[in-house]
Amino acid sequence: MDYSPEFKKNFATAYLAEEYERLEKDVAEALAAAGGDAELMRMAAEDEARVRVRQATILAEIEQILAKEKEEVARPISVVMELRGGTGGDEAAIFARDLKEMYQKYAEHRGWKTRIIDDLTLEIVGADAYDALRYETGVHRVQRVPLTEKSGRIHTSTASIAVLPIRNKSKIEINPADIRMEFSRSGGAGGQNVNKVESAVRLVHIPTNIDVRSSSERSQLANREKAMQILVAKLDLLHEEEEAKKHAAERKSQIGTGDRSEKIRTYNYLQDRVTDHRLKESWHNLPKILAGDIDDIITALRLRSDQDSGRVAPHDSGK
């Protein structure tokens, strides 16, 4: 790593950069003062050798600081879970809401903050939230008898989930001309919760037709900023999905591609069982699971991911 004056502009590395330059100046002054004297030149050369060692150490420290900063910028600051009812009509919409409540309760158990962005879009803020929930992306299926079903027939419905990491900085650059912005009123159909100002914001990314809506914030500006964060996260996810499909053969043994069209889990009420199809593993006590007790499932998925990536030996169960 070579020295750069830019290091002085970074608050975290400025003091190291100043020390590096001070040492450089001291060496230059010592060599100049030595003139043509052989003994002074020898002593200056010895000092220079020690200085170069110290400067190499300084550069290594700067490199470590910059690498940590880069990692922190890339690390998600929160996660947005976008849930949508799939096949099954009203029952699918009810199931999507059941899942949203499950994740809210799980987040509460973990001490994370949650916020409803818009209807079935949930933001979770907490350390490790994205790493814990990233593998929830996909199609979740429920098999149960709806309350409105008089004949007792089992219905199968689905809900899709996209897990979007919200980062301080994205790899994607969006052309403002590619975005269409719409405004509407927040709140319900009537009553005190209706916002008389058009503070809700909907953004549409014209090239991909991806749209995002935010109505949780009080101001139009805040909703626009939140919607933009989610739009960028969606475009990042789309890019990652496309990259994953290019390397599908390499990933066939892994737990998922992050594609929300992939069926990942079934919640069977009659058998009181949740089955994750990627792990080929089941858990019982469905009411407890839907109350947010999904730690065992999350842990199993993360362990499998570590095994797939080689961070954990396959025979290590982690228990």
Tab-separated table of C-alpha atoms in Angstrom:
chain	number	residue	atom	x	y	z
A	1	MET	CA	0.000	0.000	0.000
A	2	ASP	CA	1.410	3.383	-1.023
A	3	TYR	CA	1.021	6.558	0.972
A	4	SER	CA	-1.559	9.102	-0.211
A	5	PRO	CA	-2.194	12.682	0.999
A	6	GLU	CA	-5.897	11.713	0.914
A	7	PHE	CA	-5.312	9.830	4.164
A	8	LYS	CA	-5.155	13.210	5.956
A	9	LYS	CA	-8.726	13.992	4.853
A	10	ASN	CA	-10.097	10.963	6.691
A	11	PHE	CA	-10.679	11.694	10.388
A	12	ALA	CA	-9.853	8.090	11.314
A	13	THR	CA	-6.482	8.080	9.545
A	14	ALA	CA	-5.422	11.753	9.732
A	15	TYR	CA	-3.219	11.370	12.818
A	16	LEU	CA	-1.371	8.426	11.246
A	17	ALA	CA	-0.896	10.327	7.993
A	18	GLU	CA	0.546	13.287	9.871
A	19	GLU	CA	2.974	10.981	11.687
A	20	TYR	CA	4.005	9.424	8.362
A	21	GLU	CA	4.737	12.848	6.845
A	22	ARG	CA	6.591	14.043	9.963
A	23	LEU	CA	8.891	11.018	9.747
A	24	GLU	CA	9.446	11.670	6.046
A	25	LYS	CA	10.400	15.257	6.817
A	26	ASP	CA	12.788	14.193	9.599
A	27	VAL	CA	14.608	11.826	7.221
A	28	ALA	CA	14.972	14.520	4.574
A	29	GLU	CA	16.314	17.020	7.116
A	30	ALA	CA	18.817	14.515	8.541
A	31	LEU	CA	20.156	13.645	5.107
A	32	ALA	CA	20.454	17.318	4.180
A	33	ALA	CA	22.259	18.147	7.459
A	34	ALA	CA	24.760	15.328	6.937
A	35	GLY	CA	26.143	17.047	3.881
A	36	GLY	CA	29.190	15.155	2.635
A	37	ASP	CA	30.251	13.871	6.064
A	38	ALA	CA	30.586	10.077	5.846
A	39	GLU	CA	29.832	9.406	9.532
A	40	LEU	CA	26.766	11.650	9.569
A	41	MET	CA	25.550	10.028	6.352
A	42	ARG	CA	25.953	6.586	7.943
A	43	MET	CA	23.938	7.648	11.001
A	44	ALA	CA	21.267	9.274	8.816
A	45	ALA	CA	20.995	6.076	6.773
A	46	GLU	CA	20.508	4.004	9.945
A	47	ASP	CA	17.798	6.418	11.119
A	48	GLU	CA	16.149	6.235	7.721
A	49	ALA	CA	16.000	2.433	7.873
A	50	ARG	CA	14.236	2.602	11.262
A	51	VAL	CA	11.861	5.269	9.920
A	52	ARG	CA	10.939	3.135	6.900
A	53	VAL	CA	9.998	0.260	9.198
A	54	ARG	CA	7.799	2.594	11.243
A	55	GLN	CA	6.238	4.035	8.088
A	56	ALA	CA	5.433	0.534	6.831
A	57	THR	CA	3.695	-0.145	10.141
A	58	ILE	CA	1.725	3.105	9.804
A	59	LEU	CA	0.587	2.157	6.284
A	60	ALA	CA	-0.523	-1.263	7.550
A	61	GLU	CA	-2.576	0.429	10.308
A	62	ILE	CA	-4.151	2.804	7.778
A	63	GLU	CA	-4.997	-0.092	5.477
A	64	GLN	CA	-6.667	-1.924	8.359
A	65	ILE	CA	-8.723	1.154	9.302
A	66	LEU	CA	-9.844	1.740	5.699
A	67	ALA	CA	-10.770	-1.928	5.270
A	68	LYS	CA	-12.878	-1.786	8.434
A	69	GLU	CA	-14.590	1.384	7.235
A	70	LYS	CA	-15.331	-0.237	3.882
A	71	GLU	CA	-16.819	-3.249	5.643
A	72	GLU	CA	-18.987	-1.028	7.852
A	73	VAL	CA	-20.287	0.878	4.829
A	74	ALA	CA	-21.182	-2.397	3.102
A	75	ARG	CA	-22.846	-3.850	6.204
A	76	PRO	CA	-26.644	-3.384	6.190
A	77	ILE	CA	-27.910	-0.766	8.624
A	78	SER	CA	-31.362	-2.376	8.613
A	79	VAL	CA	-33.439	-4.906	6.726
A	80	VAL	CA	-36.760	-4.433	4.943
A	81	MET	CA	-39.067	-7.431	4.586
A	82	GLU	CA	-41.574	-7.094	1.782
A	83	LEU	CA	-44.417	-9.606	2.071
A	84	ARG	CA	-47.046	-10.298	-0.582
A	85	GLY	CA	-50.016	-12.636	-0.670
A	86	GLY	CA	-49.680	-15.200	-3.474
A	87	THR	CA	-52.069	-17.916	-4.600
A	88	GLY	CA	-55.085	-18.420	-2.398
A	89	GLY	CA	-56.994	-15.139	-2.513
A	90	ASP	CA	-58.011	-13.681	0.837
A	91	GLU	CA	-56.433	-16.603	2.702
A	92	ALA	CA	-53.063	-15.777	1.101
A	93	ALA	CA	-53.336	-12.169	2.291
A	94	ILE	CA	-54.191	-13.367	5.808
A	95	PHE	CA	-51.184	-15.706	5.745
A	96	ALA	CA	-48.895	-12.860	4.664
A	97	ARG	CA	-50.087	-10.859	7.670
A	98	ASP	CA	-49.517	-13.864	9.959
A	99	LEU	CA	-45.925	-14.042	8.717
A	100	LYS	CA	-45.439	-10.310	9.206
A	101	GLU	CA	-46.565	-10.636	12.828
A	102	MET	CA	-44.264	-13.656	13.269
A	103	TYR	CA	-41.248	-11.633	12.167
A	104	GLN	CA	-42.300	-8.654	14.283
A	105	LYS	CA	-42.471	-10.870	17.366
A	106	TYR	CA	-39.156	-12.509	16.509
A	107	ALA	CA	-37.571	-9.060	16.217
A	108	GLU	CA	-39.034	-8.080	19.585
A	109	HIS	CA	-37.524	-11.208	21.151
A	110	ARG	CA	-34.139	-10.177	19.740
A	111	GLY	CA	-34.496	-6.611	20.996
A	112	TRP	CA	-34.628	-5.133	17.483
A	113	LYS	CA	-36.724	-2.150	16.466
A	114	THR	CA	-39.505	-2.633	13.918
A	115	ARG	CA	-41.495	-0.208	11.810
A	116	ILE	CA	-44.271	-0.686	9.266
A	117	ILE	CA	-43.202	1.023	6.034
A	118	ASP	CA	-46.427	0.328	4.148
A	119	ASP	CA	-49.053	-2.347	4.784
A	120	LEU	CA	-47.034	-5.573	4.410
A	121	THR	CA	-43.599	-3.957	4.238
A	122	LEU	CA	-41.692	-4.189	7.500
A	123	GLU	CA	-38.384	-2.584	8.463
A	124	ILE	CA	-36.248	-4.198	11.172
A	125	VAL	CA	-33.309	-2.334	12.676
A	126	GLY	CA	-30.829	-4.313	14.725
A	127	ALA	CA	-27.343	-5.756	14.779
A	128	ASP	CA	-27.216	-9.025	12.838
A	129	ALA	CA	-30.824	-8.595	11.602
A	130	TYR	CA	-29.969	-9.087	7.937
A	131	ASP	CA	-27.669	-12.050	8.571
A	132	ALA	CA	-30.451	-13.693	10.595
A	133	LEU	CA	-33.298	-13.046	8.148
A	134	ARG	CA	-31.651	-13.078	4.715
A	135	TYR	CA	-32.666	-16.685	4.002
A	136	GLU	CA	-36.362	-15.959	4.552
A	137	THR	CA	-36.598	-14.738	0.945
A	138	GLY	CA	-38.839	-16.997	-1.129
A	139	VAL	CA	-42.305	-18.541	-1.253
A	140	HIS	CA	-43.845	-19.633	2.052
A	141	ARG	CA	-46.768	-22.058	1.815
A	142	VAL	CA	-49.533	-22.682	4.346
A	143	GLN	CA	-51.880	-25.677	4.544
A	144	ARG	CA	-54.822	-25.144	6.854
A	145	VAL	CA	-58.611	-24.989	7.114
A	146	PRO	CA	-59.710	-21.329	6.843
A	147	LEU	CA	-62.142	-20.021	9.440
A	148	THR	CA	-64.627	-19.334	6.646
A	149	GLU	CA	-64.431	-22.911	5.318
A	150	LYS	CA	-67.592	-24.704	6.506
A	151	SER	CA	-66.852	-28.090	4.960
A	152	GLY	CA	-63.516	-28.452	6.717
A	153	ARG	CA	-61.476	-28.640	3.499
A	154	ILE	CA	-57.774	-27.908	3.689
A	155	HIS	CA	-56.675	-24.911	1.647
A	156	THR	CA	-53.169	-24.297	0.352
A	157	SER	CA	-52.085	-20.683	0.049
A	158	THR	CA	-48.786	-18.927	-0.447
A	159	ALA	CA	-47.032	-15.695	0.394
A	160	SER	CA	-43.790	-14.416	-1.065
A	161	ILE	CA	-41.107	-12.620	0.910
A	162	ALA	CA	-38.239	-10.466	-0.271
A	163	VAL	CA	-35.578	-9.552	2.288
A	164	LEU	CA	-33.839	-6.313	1.356
A	165	PRO	CA	-30.651	-5.145	3.100
A	166	ILE	CA	-30.574	-1.362	3.517
A	167	ARG	CA	-27.015	-0.051	3.269
A	168	ASN	CA	-25.403	3.354	3.672
A	169	LYS	CA	-23.920	3.015	0.216
A	170	SER	CA	-25.016	1.018	-2.820
A	171	LYS	CA	-23.133	-0.386	-5.784
A	172	ILE	CA	-26.032	0.729	-7.988
A	173	GLU	CA	-26.253	4.251	-9.392
A	174	ILE	CA	-29.743	5.374	-10.406
A	175	ASN	CA	-30.391	7.960	-13.091
A	176	PRO	CA	-32.978	10.421	-11.668
A	177	ALA	CA	-34.609	10.511	-15.130
A	178	ASP	CA	-35.427	6.799	-14.709
A	179	ILE	CA	-37.654	7.425	-11.684
A	180	ARG	CA	-41.330	8.407	-11.720
A	181	MET	CA	-42.619	9.831	-8.450
A	182	GLU	CA	-46.244	9.827	-7.254
A	183	PHE	CA	-47.795	11.218	-4.080
A	184	SER	CA	-50.907	10.234	-2.126
A	185	ARG	CA	-52.400	10.535	1.322
A	186	SER	CA	-51.245	8.223	4.102
A	187	GLY	CA	-53.662	6.421	6.389
A	188	GLY	CA	-56.815	4.390	5.997
A	189	ALA	CA	-60.155	4.999	4.331
A	190	GLY	CA	-61.367	7.403	6.990
A	191	GLY	CA	-61.170	8.545	10.583
A	192	GLN	CA	-58.436	10.247	12.549
A	193	ASN	CA	-55.588	8.219	11.016
A	194	VAL	CA	-56.048	9.755	7.593
A	195	ASN	CA	-53.312	12.197	6.673
A	196	LYS	CA	-54.857	15.141	4.820
A	197	VAL	CA	-51.495	15.970	3.251
A	198	GLU	CA	-50.166	13.891	0.370
A	199	SER	CA	-47.186	12.587	2.342
A	200	ALA	CA	-47.139	8.974	1.052
A	201	VAL	CA	-44.669	8.473	-1.791
A	202	ARG	CA	-44.564	5.902	-4.574
A	203	LEU	CA	-41.456	5.556	-6.736
A	204	VAL	CA	-41.378	3.641	-9.999
A	205	HIS	CA	-38.094	2.665	-11.622
A	206	ILE	CA	-39.054	2.915	-15.298
A	207	PRO	CA	-36.421	0.561	-16.834
A	208	THR	CA	-37.364	-2.345	-14.520
A	209	ASN	CA	-40.930	-1.309	-13.582
A	210	ILE	CA	-40.025	-1.900	-9.929
A	211	ASP	CA	-42.192	0.207	-7.634
A	212	VAL	CA	-41.891	1.115	-3.963
A	213	ARG	CA	-44.280	2.873	-1.614
A	214	SER	CA	-43.582	4.460	1.774
A	215	SER	CA	-46.265	5.944	3.991
A	216	SER	CA	-44.865	5.463	7.510
A	217	GLU	CA	-43.064	8.786	7.807
A	218	ARG	CA	-44.801	12.051	8.686
A	219	SER	CA	-43.333	14.129	5.879
A	220	GLN	CA	-43.243	13.682	2.125
A	221	LEU	CA	-39.475	14.217	2.120
A	222	ALA	CA	-38.872	11.482	4.719
A	223	ASN	CA	-41.112	9.048	2.842
A	224	ARG	CA	-39.296	9.853	-0.392
A	225	GLU	CA	-35.923	9.133	1.230
A	226	LYS	CA	-37.183	5.850	2.718
A	227	ALA	CA	-38.737	4.784	-0.589
A	228	MET	CA	-35.473	5.563	-2.373
A	229	GLN	CA	-33.537	3.425	0.122
A	230	ILE	CA	-35.856	0.500	-0.543
A	231	LEU	CA	-35.782	1.021	-4.312
A	232	VAL	CA	-31.984	0.924	-4.294
A	233	ALA	CA	-32.104	-2.240	-2.159
A	234	LYS	CA	-34.493	-3.843	-4.663
A	235	LEU	CA	-32.225	-3.004	-7.570
A	236	ASP	CA	-29.264	-4.404	-5.640
A	237	LEU	CA	-31.237	-7.601	-5.008
A	238	LEU	CA	-32.215	-7.844	-8.672
A	239	HIS	CA	-28.547	-7.538	-9.624
A	240	GLU	CA	-27.596	-10.240	-7.101
A	241	GLU	CA	-30.327	-12.578	-8.408
A	242	GLU	CA	-29.074	-12.147	-11.959
A	243	GLU	CA	-25.517	-12.880	-10.852
A	244	ALA	CA	-26.695	-15.941	-8.895
A	245	LYS	CA	-28.477	-17.342	-11.954
A	246	LYS	CA	-25.264	-17.004	-13.966
A	247	HIS	CA	-23.567	-19.252	-11.424
A	248	ALA	CA	-26.554	-21.511	-10.728
A	249	ALA	CA	-24.554	-24.709	-11.244
A	250	GLU	CA	-22.054	-23.628	-8.615
A	251	ARG	CA	-24.842	-22.820	-6.148
A	252	LYS	CA	-27.065	-25.874	-6.626
A	253	SER	CA	-26.027	-27.351	-3.263
A	254	GLN	CA	-26.535	-24.119	-1.373
A	255	ILE	CA	-29.624	-23.125	0.556
A	256	GLY	CA	-31.009	-20.580	-1.886
A	257	THR	CA	-30.392	-17.960	-4.498
A	258	GLY	CA	-32.363	-15.173	-2.854
A	259	ASP	CA	-35.061	-15.563	-5.499
A	260	ARG	CA	-38.555	-14.961	-4.109
A	261	SER	CA	-40.025	-17.436	-6.637
A	262	GLU	CA	-38.294	-20.328	-4.873
A	263	LYS	CA	-40.613	-22.343	-2.556
A	264	ILE	CA	-38.725	-22.606	0.689
A	265	ARG	CA	-41.105	-23.534	3.521
A	266	THR	CA	-44.476	-25.084	4.358
A	267	TYR	CA	-46.568	-24.362	7.454
A	268	ASN	CA	-48.934	-27.331	7.981
A	269	TYR	CA	-51.553	-26.623	10.633
A	270	LEU	CA	-53.135	-30.075	10.769
A	271	GLN	CA	-49.782	-31.738	11.405
A	272	ASP	CA	-48.576	-28.886	13.666
A	273	ARG	CA	-45.410	-28.752	11.606
A	274	VAL	CA	-43.145	-26.332	9.753
A	275	THR	CA	-40.889	-27.833	7.084
A	276	ASP	CA	-38.014	-26.027	5.431
A	277	HIS	CA	-37.575	-27.651	2.028
A	278	ARG	CA	-33.980	-26.489	1.578
A	279	LEU	CA	-32.888	-28.147	4.806
A	280	LYS	CA	-35.339	-31.056	4.509
A	281	GLU	CA	-35.972	-30.535	8.211
A	282	SER	CA	-39.157	-29.990	10.241
A	283	TRP	CA	-40.113	-28.313	13.511
A	284	HIS	CA	-43.282	-28.753	15.575
A	285	ASN	CA	-45.397	-26.502	17.812
A	286	LEU	CA	-46.686	-24.207	15.080
A	287	PRO	CA	-48.427	-21.710	17.434
A	288	LYS	CA	-45.118	-21.111	19.219
A	289	ILE	CA	-43.298	-20.648	15.903
A	290	LEU	CA	-45.875	-18.160	14.620
A	291	ALA	CA	-45.455	-16.316	17.921
A	292	GLY	CA	-41.912	-15.526	16.853
A	293	ASP	CA	-40.002	-18.524	18.193
A	294	ILE	CA	-38.034	-19.204	14.997
A	295	ASP	CA	-34.531	-19.189	16.486
A	296	ASP	CA	-33.977	-22.895	15.764
A	297	ILE	CA	-34.940	-22.456	12.105
A	298	ILE	CA	-32.769	-19.359	11.698
A	299	THR	CA	-29.803	-21.084	13.366
A	300	ALA	CA	-30.141	-24.172	11.147
A	301	LEU	CA	-30.207	-22.046	8.001
A	302	ARG	CA	-27.171	-20.025	9.032
A	303	LEU	CA	-25.265	-23.185	9.914
A	304	ARG	CA	-26.045	-24.690	6.501
A	305	SER	CA	-24.917	-21.472	4.826
A	306	ASP	CA	-21.620	-21.614	6.741
A	307	GLN	CA	-21.151	-25.244	5.677
A	308	ASP	CA	-21.844	-24.394	2.034
A	309	SER	CA	-19.308	-21.594	2.139
A	310	GLY	CA	-16.732	-23.763	3.875
A	311	ARG	CA	-16.724	-21.779	7.131
A	312	VAL	CA	-17.950	-24.822	9.092
A	313	ALA	CA	-17.050	-28.449	8.503
A	314	PRO	CA	-20.049	-30.500	7.219
A	315	HIS	CA	-19.932	-32.875	10.160
A	316	ASP	CA	-20.085	-30.031	12.676
A	317	SER	CA	-23.723	-29.700	13.747
A	318	GLY	CA	-22.982	-26.600	15.780
A	319	LYS	CA	-24.830	-28.059	18.754
